[in-house]
CSV table of C-alpha atoms and ligand atoms in Angstrom, one decimal:
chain,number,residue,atom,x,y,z
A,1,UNK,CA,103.4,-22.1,30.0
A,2,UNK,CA,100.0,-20.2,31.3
A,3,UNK,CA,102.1,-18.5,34.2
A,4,UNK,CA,103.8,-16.6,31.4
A,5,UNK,CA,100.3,-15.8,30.1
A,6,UNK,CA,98.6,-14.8,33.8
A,7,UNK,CA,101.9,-12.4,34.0
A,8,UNK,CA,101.4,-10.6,31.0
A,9,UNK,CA,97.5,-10.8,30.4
A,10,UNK,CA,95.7,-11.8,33.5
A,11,UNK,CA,92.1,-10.5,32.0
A,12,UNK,CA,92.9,-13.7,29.3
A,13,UNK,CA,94.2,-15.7,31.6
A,14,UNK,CA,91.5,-15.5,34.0
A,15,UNK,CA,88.7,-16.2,31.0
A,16,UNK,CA,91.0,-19.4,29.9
A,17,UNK,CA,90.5,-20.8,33.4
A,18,UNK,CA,86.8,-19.8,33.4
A,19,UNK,CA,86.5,-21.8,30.4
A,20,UNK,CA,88.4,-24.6,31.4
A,21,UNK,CA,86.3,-24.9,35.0
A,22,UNK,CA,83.2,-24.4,32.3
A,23,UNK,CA,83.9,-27.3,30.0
A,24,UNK,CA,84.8,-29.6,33.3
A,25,UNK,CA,81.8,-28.5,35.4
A,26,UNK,CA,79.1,-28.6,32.8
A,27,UNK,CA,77.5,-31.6,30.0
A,28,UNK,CA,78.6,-30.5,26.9
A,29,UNK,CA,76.1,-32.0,24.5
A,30,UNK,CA,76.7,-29.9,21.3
A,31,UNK,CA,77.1,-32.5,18.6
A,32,UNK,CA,80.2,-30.3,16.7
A,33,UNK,CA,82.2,-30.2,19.6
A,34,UNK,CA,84.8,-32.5,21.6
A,35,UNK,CA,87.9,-32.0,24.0
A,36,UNK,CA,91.1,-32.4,22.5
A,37,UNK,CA,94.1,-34.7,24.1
A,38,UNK,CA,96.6,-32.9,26.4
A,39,UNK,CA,99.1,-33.7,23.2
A,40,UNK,CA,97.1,-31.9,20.8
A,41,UNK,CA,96.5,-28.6,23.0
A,42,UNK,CA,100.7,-28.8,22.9
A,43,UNK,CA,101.5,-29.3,19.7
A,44,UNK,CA,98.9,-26.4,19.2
A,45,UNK,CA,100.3,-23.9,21.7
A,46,UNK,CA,104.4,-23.6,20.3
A,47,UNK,CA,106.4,-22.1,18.0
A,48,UNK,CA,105.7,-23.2,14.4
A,49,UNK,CA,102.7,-20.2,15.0
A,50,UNK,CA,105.8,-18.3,13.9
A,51,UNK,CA,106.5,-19.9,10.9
A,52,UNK,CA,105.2,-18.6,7.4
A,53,UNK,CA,105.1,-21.6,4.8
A,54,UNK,CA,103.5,-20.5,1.9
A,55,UNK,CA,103.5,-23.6,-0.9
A,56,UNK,CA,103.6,-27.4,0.2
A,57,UNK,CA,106.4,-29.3,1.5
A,58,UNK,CA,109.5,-29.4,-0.7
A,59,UNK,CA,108.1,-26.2,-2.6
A,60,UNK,CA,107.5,-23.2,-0.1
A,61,UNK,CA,107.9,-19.7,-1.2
A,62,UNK,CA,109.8,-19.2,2.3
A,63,UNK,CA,113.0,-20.5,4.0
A,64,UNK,CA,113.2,-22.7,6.7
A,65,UNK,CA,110.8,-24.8,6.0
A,66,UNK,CA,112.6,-28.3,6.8
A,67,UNK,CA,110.9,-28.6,9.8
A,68,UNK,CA,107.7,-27.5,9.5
A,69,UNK,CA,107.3,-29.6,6.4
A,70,UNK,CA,108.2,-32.8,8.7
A,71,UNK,CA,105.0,-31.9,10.4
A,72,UNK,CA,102.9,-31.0,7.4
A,73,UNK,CA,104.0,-34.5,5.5
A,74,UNK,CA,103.3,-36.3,8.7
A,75,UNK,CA,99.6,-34.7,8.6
A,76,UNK,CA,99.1,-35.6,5.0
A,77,UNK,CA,100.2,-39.0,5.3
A,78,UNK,CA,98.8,-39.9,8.4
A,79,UNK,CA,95.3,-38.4,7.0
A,80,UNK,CA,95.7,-40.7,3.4
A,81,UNK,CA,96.2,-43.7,6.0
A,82,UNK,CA,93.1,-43.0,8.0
A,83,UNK,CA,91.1,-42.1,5.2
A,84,UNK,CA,92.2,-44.7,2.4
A,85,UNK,CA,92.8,-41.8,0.0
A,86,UNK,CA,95.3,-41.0,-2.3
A,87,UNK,CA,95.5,-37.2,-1.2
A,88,UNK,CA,95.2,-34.8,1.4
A,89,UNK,CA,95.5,-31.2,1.6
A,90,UNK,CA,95.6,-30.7,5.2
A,91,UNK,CA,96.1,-26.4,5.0
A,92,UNK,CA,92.3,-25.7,5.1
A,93,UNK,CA,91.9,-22.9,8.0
A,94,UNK,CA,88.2,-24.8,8.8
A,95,UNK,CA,85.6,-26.9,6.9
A,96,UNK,CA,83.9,-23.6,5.5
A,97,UNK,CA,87.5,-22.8,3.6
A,98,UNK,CA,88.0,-26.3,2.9
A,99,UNK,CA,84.3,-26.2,0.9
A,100,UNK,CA,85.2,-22.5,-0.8
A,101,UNK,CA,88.2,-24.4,-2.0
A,102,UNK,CA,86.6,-27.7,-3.2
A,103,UNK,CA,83.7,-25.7,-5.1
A,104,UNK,CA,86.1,-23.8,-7.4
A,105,UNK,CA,88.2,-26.6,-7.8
A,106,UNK,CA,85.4,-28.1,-9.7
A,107,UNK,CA,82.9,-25.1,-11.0
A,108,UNK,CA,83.1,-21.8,-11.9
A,109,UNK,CA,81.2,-19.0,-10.5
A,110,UNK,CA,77.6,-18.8,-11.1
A,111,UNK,CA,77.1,-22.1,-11.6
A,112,UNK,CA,74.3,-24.4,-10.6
A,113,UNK,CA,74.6,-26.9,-6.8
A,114,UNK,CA,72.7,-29.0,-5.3
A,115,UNK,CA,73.2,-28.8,-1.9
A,116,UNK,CA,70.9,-30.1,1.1
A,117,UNK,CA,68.7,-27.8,2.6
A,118,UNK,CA,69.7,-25.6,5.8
A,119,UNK,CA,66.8,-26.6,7.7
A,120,UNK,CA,66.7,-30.3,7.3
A,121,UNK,CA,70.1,-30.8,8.2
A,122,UNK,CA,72.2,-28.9,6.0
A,123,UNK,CA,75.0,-26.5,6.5
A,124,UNK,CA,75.3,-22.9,5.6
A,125,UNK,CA,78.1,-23.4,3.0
A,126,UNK,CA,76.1,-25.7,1.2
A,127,UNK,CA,74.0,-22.9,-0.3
A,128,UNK,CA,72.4,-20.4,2.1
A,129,UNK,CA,72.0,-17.1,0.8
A,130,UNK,CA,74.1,-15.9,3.6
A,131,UNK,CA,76.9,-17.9,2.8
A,132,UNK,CA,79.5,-17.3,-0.1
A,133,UNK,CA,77.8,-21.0,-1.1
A,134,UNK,CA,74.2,-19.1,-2.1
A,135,UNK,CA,75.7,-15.8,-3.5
A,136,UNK,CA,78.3,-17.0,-5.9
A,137,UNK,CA,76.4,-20.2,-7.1
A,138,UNK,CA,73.0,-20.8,-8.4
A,139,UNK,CA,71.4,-23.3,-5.4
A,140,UNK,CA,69.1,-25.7,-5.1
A,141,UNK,CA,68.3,-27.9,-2.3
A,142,UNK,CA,67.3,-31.7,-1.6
A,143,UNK,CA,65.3,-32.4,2.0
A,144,UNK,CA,64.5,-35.2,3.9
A,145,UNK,CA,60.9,-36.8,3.4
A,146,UNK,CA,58.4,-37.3,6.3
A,147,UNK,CA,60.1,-40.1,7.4
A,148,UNK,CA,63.4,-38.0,8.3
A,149,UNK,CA,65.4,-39.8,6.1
A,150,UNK,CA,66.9,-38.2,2.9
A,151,UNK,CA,64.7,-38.2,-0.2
A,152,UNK,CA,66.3,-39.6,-3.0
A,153,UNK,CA,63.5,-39.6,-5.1
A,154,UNK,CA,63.8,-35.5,-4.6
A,155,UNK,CA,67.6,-35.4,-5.0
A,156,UNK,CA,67.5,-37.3,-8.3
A,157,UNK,CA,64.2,-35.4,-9.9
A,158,UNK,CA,65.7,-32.1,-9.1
A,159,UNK,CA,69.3,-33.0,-10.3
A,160,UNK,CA,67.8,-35.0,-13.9
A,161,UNK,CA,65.6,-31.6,-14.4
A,162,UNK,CA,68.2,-28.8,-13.3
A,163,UNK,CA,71.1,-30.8,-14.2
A,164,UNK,CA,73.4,-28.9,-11.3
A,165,UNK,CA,77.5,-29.2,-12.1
A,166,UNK,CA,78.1,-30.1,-8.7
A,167,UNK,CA,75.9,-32.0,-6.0
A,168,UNK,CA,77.5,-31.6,-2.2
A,169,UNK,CA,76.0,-34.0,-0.1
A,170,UNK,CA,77.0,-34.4,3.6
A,171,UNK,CA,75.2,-32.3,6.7
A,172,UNK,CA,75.6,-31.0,10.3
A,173,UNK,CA,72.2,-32.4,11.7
A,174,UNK,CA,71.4,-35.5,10.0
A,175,UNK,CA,71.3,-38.7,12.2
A,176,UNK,CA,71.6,-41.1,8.9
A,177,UNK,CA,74.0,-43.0,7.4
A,178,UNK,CA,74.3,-41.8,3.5
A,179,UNK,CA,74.4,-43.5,0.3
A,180,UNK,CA,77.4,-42.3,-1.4
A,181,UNK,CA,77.0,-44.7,-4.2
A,182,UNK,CA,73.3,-43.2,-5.2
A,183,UNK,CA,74.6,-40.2,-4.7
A,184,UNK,CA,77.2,-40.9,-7.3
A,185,UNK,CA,75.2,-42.3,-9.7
A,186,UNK,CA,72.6,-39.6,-9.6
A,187,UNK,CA,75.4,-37.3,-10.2
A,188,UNK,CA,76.6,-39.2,-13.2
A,189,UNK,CA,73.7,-38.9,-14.8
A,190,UNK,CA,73.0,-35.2,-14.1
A,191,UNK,CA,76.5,-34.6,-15.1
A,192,UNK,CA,77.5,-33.3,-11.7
A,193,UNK,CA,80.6,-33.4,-9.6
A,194,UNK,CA,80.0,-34.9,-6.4
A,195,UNK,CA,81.5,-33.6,-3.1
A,196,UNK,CA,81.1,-35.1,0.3
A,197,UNK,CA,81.0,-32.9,3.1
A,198,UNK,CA,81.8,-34.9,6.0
A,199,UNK,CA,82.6,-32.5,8.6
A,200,UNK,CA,80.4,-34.3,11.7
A,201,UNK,CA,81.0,-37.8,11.3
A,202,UNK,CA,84.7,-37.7,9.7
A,203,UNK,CA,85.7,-39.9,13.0
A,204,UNK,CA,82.3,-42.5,12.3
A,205,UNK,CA,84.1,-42.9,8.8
A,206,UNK,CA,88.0,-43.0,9.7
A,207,UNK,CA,87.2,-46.0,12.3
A,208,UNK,CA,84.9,-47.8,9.4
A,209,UNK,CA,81.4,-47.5,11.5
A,210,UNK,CA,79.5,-45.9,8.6
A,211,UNK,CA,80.1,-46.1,4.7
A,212,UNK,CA,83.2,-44.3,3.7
A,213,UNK,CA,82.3,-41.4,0.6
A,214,UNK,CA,85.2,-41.6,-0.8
A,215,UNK,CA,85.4,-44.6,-3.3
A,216,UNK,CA,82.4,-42.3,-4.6
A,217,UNK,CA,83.5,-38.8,-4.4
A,218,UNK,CA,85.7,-36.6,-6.7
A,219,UNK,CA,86.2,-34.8,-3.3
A,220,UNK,CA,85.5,-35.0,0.5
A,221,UNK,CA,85.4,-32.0,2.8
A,222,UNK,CA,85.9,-32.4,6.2
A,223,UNK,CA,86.7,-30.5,9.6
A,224,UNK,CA,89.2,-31.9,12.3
A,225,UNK,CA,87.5,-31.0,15.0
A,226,UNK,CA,84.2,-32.5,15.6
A,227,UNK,CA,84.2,-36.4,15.6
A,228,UNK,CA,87.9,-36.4,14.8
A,229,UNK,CA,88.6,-34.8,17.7
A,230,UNK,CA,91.6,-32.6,16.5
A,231,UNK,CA,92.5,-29.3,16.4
A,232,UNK,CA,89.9,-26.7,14.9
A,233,UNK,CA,90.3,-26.9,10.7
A,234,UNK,CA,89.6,-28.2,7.6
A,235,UNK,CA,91.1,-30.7,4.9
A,236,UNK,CA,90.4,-31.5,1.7
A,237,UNK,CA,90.5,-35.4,0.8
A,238,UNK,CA,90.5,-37.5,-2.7
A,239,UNK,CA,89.9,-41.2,-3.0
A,240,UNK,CA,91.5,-41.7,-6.5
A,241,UNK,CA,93.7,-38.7,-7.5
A,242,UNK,CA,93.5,-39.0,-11.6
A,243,UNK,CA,93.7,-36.5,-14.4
A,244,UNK,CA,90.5,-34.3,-14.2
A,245,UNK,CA,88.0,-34.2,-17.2
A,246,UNK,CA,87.5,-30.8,-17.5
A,247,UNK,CA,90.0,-29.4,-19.4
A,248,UNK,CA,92.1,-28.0,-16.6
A,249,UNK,CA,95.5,-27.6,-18.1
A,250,UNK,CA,98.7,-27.4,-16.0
A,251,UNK,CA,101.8,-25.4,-17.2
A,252,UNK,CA,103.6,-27.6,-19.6
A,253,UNK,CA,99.8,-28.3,-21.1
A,254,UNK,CA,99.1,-31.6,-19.6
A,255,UNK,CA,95.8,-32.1,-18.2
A,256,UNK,CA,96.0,-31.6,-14.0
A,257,UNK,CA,95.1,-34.0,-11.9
A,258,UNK,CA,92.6,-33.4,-9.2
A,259,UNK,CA,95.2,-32.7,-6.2
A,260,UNK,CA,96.9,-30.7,-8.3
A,261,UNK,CA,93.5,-28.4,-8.6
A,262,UNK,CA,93.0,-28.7,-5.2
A,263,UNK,CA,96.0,-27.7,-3.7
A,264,UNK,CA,96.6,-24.4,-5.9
A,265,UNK,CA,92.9,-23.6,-5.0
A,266,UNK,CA,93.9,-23.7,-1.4
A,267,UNK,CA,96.5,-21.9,-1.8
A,268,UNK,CA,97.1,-19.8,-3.8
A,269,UNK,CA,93.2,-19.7,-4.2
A,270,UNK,CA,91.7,-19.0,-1.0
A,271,UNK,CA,94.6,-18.9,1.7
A,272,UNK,CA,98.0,-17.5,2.0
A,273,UNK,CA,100.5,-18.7,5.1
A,274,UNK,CA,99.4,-22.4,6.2
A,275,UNK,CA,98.5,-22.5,10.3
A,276,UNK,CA,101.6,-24.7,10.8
A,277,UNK,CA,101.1,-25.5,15.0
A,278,UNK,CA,97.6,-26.6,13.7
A,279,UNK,CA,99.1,-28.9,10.9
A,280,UNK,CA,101.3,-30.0,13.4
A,281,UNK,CA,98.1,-30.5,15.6
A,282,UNK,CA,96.1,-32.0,13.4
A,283,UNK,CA,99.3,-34.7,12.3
A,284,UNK,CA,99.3,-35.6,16.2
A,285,UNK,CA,95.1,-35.9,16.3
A,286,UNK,CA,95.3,-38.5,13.3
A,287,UNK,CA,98.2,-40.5,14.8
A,288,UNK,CA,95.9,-40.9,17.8
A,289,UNK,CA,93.0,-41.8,15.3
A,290,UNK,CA,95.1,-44.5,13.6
A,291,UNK,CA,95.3,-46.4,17.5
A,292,UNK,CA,93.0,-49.3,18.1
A,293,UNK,CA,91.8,-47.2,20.7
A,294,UNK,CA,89.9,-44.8,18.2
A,295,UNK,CA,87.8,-47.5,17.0
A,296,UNK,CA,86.6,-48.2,20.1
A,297,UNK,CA,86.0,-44.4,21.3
A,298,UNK,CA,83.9,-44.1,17.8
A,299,UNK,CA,81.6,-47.5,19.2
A,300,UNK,CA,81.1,-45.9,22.0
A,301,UNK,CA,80.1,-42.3,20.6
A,302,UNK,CA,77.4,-44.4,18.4
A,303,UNK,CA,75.8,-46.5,21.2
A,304,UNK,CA,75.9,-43.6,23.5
A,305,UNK,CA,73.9,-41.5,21.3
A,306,UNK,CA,71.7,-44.7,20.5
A,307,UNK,CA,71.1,-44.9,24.3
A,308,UNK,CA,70.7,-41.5,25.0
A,309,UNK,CA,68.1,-41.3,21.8
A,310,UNK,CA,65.9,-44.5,22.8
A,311,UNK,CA,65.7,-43.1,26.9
A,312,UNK,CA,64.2,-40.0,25.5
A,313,UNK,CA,61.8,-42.1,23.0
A,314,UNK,CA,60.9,-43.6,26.5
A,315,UNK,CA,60.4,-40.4,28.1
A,316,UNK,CA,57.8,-39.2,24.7
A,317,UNK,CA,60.5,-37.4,22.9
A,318,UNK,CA,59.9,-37.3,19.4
A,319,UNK,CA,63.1,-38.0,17.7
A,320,UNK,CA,63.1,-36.9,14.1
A,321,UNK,CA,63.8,-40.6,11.8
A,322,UNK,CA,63.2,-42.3,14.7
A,323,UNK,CA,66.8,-42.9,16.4
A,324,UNK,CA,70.0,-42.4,15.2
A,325,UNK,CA,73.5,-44.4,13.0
A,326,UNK,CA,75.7,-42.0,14.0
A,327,UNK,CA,77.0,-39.6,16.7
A,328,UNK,CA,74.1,-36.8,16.9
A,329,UNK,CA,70.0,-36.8,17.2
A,330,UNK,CA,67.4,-34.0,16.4
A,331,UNK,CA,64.6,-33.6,19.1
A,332,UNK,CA,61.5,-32.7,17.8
A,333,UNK,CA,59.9,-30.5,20.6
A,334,UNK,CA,56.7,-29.5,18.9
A,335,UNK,CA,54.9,-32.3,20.8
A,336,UNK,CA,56.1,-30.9,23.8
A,337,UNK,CA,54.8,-27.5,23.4
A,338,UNK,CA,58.5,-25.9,23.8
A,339,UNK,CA,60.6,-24.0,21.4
A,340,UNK,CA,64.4,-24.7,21.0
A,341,UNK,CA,65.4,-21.7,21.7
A,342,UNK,CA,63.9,-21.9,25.0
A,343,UNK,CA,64.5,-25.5,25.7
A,344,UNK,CA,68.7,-24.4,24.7
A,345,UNK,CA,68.1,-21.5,27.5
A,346,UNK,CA,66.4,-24.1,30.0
A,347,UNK,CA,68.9,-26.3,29.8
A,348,UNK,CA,71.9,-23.6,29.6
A,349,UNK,CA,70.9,-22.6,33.7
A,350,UNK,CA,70.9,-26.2,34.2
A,351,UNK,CA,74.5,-27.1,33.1
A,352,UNK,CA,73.8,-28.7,29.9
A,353,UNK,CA,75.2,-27.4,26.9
A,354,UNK,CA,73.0,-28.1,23.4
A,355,UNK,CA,71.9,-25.9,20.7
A,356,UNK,CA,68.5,-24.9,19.6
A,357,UNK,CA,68.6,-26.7,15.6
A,358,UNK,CA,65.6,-26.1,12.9
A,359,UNK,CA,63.6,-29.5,12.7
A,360,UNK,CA,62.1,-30.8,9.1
A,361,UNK,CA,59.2,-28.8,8.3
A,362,UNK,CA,59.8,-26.6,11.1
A,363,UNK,CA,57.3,-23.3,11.3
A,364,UNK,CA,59.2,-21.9,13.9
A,365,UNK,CA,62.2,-19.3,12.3
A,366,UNK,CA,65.9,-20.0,12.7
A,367,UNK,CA,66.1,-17.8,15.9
A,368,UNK,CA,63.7,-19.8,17.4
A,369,UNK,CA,63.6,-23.0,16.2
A,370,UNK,CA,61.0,-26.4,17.2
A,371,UNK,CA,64.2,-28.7,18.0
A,372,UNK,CA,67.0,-28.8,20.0
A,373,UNK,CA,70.3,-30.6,18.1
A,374,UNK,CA,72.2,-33.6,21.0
A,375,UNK,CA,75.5,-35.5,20.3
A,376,UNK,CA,77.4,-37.8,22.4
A,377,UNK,CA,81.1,-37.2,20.8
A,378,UNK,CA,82.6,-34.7,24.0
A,379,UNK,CA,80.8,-36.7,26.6
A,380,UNK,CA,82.2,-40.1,25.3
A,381,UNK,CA,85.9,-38.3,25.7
A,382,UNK,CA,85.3,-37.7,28.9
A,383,UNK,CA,84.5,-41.5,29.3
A,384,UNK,CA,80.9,-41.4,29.9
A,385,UNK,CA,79.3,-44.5,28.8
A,386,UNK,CA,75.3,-46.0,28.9
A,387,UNK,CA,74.3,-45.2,32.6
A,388,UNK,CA,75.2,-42.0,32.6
A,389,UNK,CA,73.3,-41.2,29.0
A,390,UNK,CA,70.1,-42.9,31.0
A,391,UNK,CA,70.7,-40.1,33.9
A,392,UNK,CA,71.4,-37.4,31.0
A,393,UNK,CA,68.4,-38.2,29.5
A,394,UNK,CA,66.2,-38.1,32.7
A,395,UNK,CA,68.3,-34.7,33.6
A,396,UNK,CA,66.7,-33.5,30.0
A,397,UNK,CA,63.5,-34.1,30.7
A,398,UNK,CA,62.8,-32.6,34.2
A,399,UNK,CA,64.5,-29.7,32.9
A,400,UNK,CA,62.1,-29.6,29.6
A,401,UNK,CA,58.9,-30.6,31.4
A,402,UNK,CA,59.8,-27.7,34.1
A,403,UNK,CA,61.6,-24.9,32.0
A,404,UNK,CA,59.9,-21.7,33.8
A,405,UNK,CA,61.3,-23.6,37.2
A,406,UNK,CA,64.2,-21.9,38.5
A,407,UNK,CA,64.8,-24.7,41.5
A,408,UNK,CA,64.9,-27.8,39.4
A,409,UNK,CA,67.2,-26.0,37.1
A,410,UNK,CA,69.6,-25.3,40.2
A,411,UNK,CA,68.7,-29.1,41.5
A,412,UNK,CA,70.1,-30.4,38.1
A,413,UNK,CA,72.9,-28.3,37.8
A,414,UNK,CA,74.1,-29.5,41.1
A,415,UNK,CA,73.3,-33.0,39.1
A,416,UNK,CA,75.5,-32.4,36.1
A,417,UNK,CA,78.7,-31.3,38.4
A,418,UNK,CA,78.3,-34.1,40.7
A,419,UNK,CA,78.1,-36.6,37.6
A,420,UNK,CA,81.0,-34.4,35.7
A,421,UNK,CA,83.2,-34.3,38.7
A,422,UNK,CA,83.4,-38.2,38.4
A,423,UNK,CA,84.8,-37.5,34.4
A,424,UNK,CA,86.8,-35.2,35.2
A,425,UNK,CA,89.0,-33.5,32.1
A,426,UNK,CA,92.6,-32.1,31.7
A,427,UNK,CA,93.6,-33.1,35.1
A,428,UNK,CA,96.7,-35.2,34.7
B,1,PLP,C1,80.9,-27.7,10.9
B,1,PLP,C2,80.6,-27.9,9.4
B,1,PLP,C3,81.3,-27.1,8.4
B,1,PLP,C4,82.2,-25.9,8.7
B,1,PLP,O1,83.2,-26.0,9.6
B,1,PLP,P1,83.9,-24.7,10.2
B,1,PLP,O2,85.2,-25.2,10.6
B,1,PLP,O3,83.0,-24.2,11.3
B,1,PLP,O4,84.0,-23.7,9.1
B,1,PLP,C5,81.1,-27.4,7.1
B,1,PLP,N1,80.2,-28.4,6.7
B,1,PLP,C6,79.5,-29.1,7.6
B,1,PLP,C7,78.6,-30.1,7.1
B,1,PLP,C8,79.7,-28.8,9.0
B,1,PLP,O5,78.9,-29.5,9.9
């Protein structure tokens, strides 16, 4: 397939295989990202790309749909077996237009969220004012306490005195396992909505390592392509599809249920033509995430990350709550004397991949940052396992304790290829 590609565009071709020899020479410790299986990155690259499928299956506004609906009824059910939920709308371009969809299905513009805050963990569509999130709704935001661990006490005093219509809980940097249930009830009482957001550790949940949200949640948001390990994209899940309570009325004047808001806020509300090769993708990622394999991939993403947190405990790394339950950790660097955003550069000329990630009650700005963000979910494709999370961790700290030194940077880059040329990826 690529030697049409190295024919016709050889400038793209040649920065494909520089990415390719990138991801296999180098540690890629960016807790959102993972390497897809060879049967993914197919059912990605073919021809239902050409396909427009406006509607769901069995009720496109298009032709010639039969076969693209086998593949987007195989993702649906497939997902509502993983997940234990009674829908799925699998047409989300990415978890940002999964979230954009989920909010309206459930408020109206200008209303008031409660949303976790940005820099203790949060994620920019859950109410920064850069986002759609902080410009269309009326935000206010939850933290973590001292401790690192989400303050409840803060998330219900703010929801009982602002009384939000929607709460979205979930995060991209927050190490913690989360208690749906108090959520819920907090919401309940504020007479909020509750969404779950759980983009990161949507492969933690499907292989029943952490607390599923959605016995809890009118809605879960997800990606596909962090823990999951699927094509990049969205979904949007329910636990219990029912009639909604708001008054939503359908055309023959019965009240809708929820997946019946959902899906025309997808689409017609925020998309048009579905992204069938990705359905298709993502139908083939969940198969692979209903194999007994999965489950034990998702242990060893948790213990990995447990081992790679306690060796840099050992080392006098300060790890924000104190460990981790889940796939990712937030270094605390301040007692180091380093910022993120040079520790990220540091480690960048020494083959490890990580990004610079706003700490609790950082005073550092976003550009800059006091942490660095690690998570074990791309390494533990490859195969990597506790040993080489020890080595990682002692690669991390020579670079950090040396990060003006040019030669130790080159010393552990030849490091990281030696160690990554024993995983090796995409070679069979
Ligand atoms: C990654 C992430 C998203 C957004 O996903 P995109 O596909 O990048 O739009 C949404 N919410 C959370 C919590 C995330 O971590």
């Amino acid at each position: 397939m690529t030697s049409h590609l190295q024919h016709v565009d050889p400038e793209i071709f040649n920065a494909v295989q520089e990415e390719t020899e990138r991801q296999n020479a180098r540690l890629e410790l960016i807790a959102s990202e993972n390497f897809v299986s060879l049967a993914v990155l197919q059912a990605m690259g073919q021809v239902m790309t050409n396909k427009y499928a406006e509607g769901y299956p069995g009720r496109r506004y298009y032709g010639g749909c039969e076969f693209v609906d086998v593949a987007e009824n195989l993702a649906r059910e497939r997902a509502k077996r993983l997940f234990k939920a009674d829908h799925a709308n699998v047409q989300p371009h990415s978890g940002s237009q999964a979230n954009i969809a989920a909010y309206f299905s459930l408020i109206q513009y200008g209303d008031k969220v409660l949303g976790m805050n940005l820099s203790h963990g949060g994620h920019l569509t859950h109410g920064s004012p850069v986002n759609f999130s902080g410009r269309f709704f009326q935000m206010f935001h939850y933290g973590v306490g001292r401790d690192g661990y989400i303050d409840m006490n803060q998330v219900e005093d703010i929801a009982l005195r602002e009384k939000p219509r929607l709460i979205i809980t979930g995060a991209s940097a927050y190490a913690r396992k989360i208690d749906y249930a108090a959520f819920r009830d907090i919401a309940d009482r504020a007479g909020a909505k509750l969404i779950a957001d759980i983009a990161h550790p949507a492969g933690l949940i499907a292989a029943e390592l952490i607390p599923s949200p959605l016995p809890h949640c009118h809605l879960v948001t997800t990606t596909t392509h962090k823990t999951l390990r699927g094509p990049r994209g969205g979904m949007i899940l329910i636990g219990k599809d029912q009639e909604n309570d708001m008054g939503v009325l359908n055309p023959k004047g019965k009240l809708k249920t929820y997946s019946e808001i959902v899906d025309s806020n997808v689409f017609p509300g925020f998309q048009g033509g579905p992204l069938m090769h990705v359905i298709a993708a993502k139908a083939v990622a969940f198969q692979e995430a209903l194999q007994p394999e999965f489950i034990d991939y998702q242990k060893q993403i948790i213990v990995n990350a447990q081992t790679l947190a306690k060796a840099l405990m050992k080392r006098g790394y300060d790890i924000v709550s104190g460990g981790t339950d889940t796939h990712l950790m937030l270094v605390d660097l301040r007692n180091h004397g380093i910022t993120g955003k040079v520790a990220e550069a540091a480690l960048e000329r020494a083959g490890l991949t990580v990004n610079k990630n706003m700490v609790p009650f950082d005073d550092q700005s976003p550009f800059i940052t006091s942490g660095i963000r690690l998570g074990t979910p791309a390494l533990t494709t490859r195969g990597m396992k506790g040993s080489e999370m020890e080595m990682i961790a002692g690669f991390i700290d020579q670079v950090l304790l040396n990060s003006a030194d040019e030669s130790i940077q080159m010393q552990v880059r030849r490091d990281v290829a030696d160690l990554c040329s024993l995983f090796p990826l995409y070679n069979h």
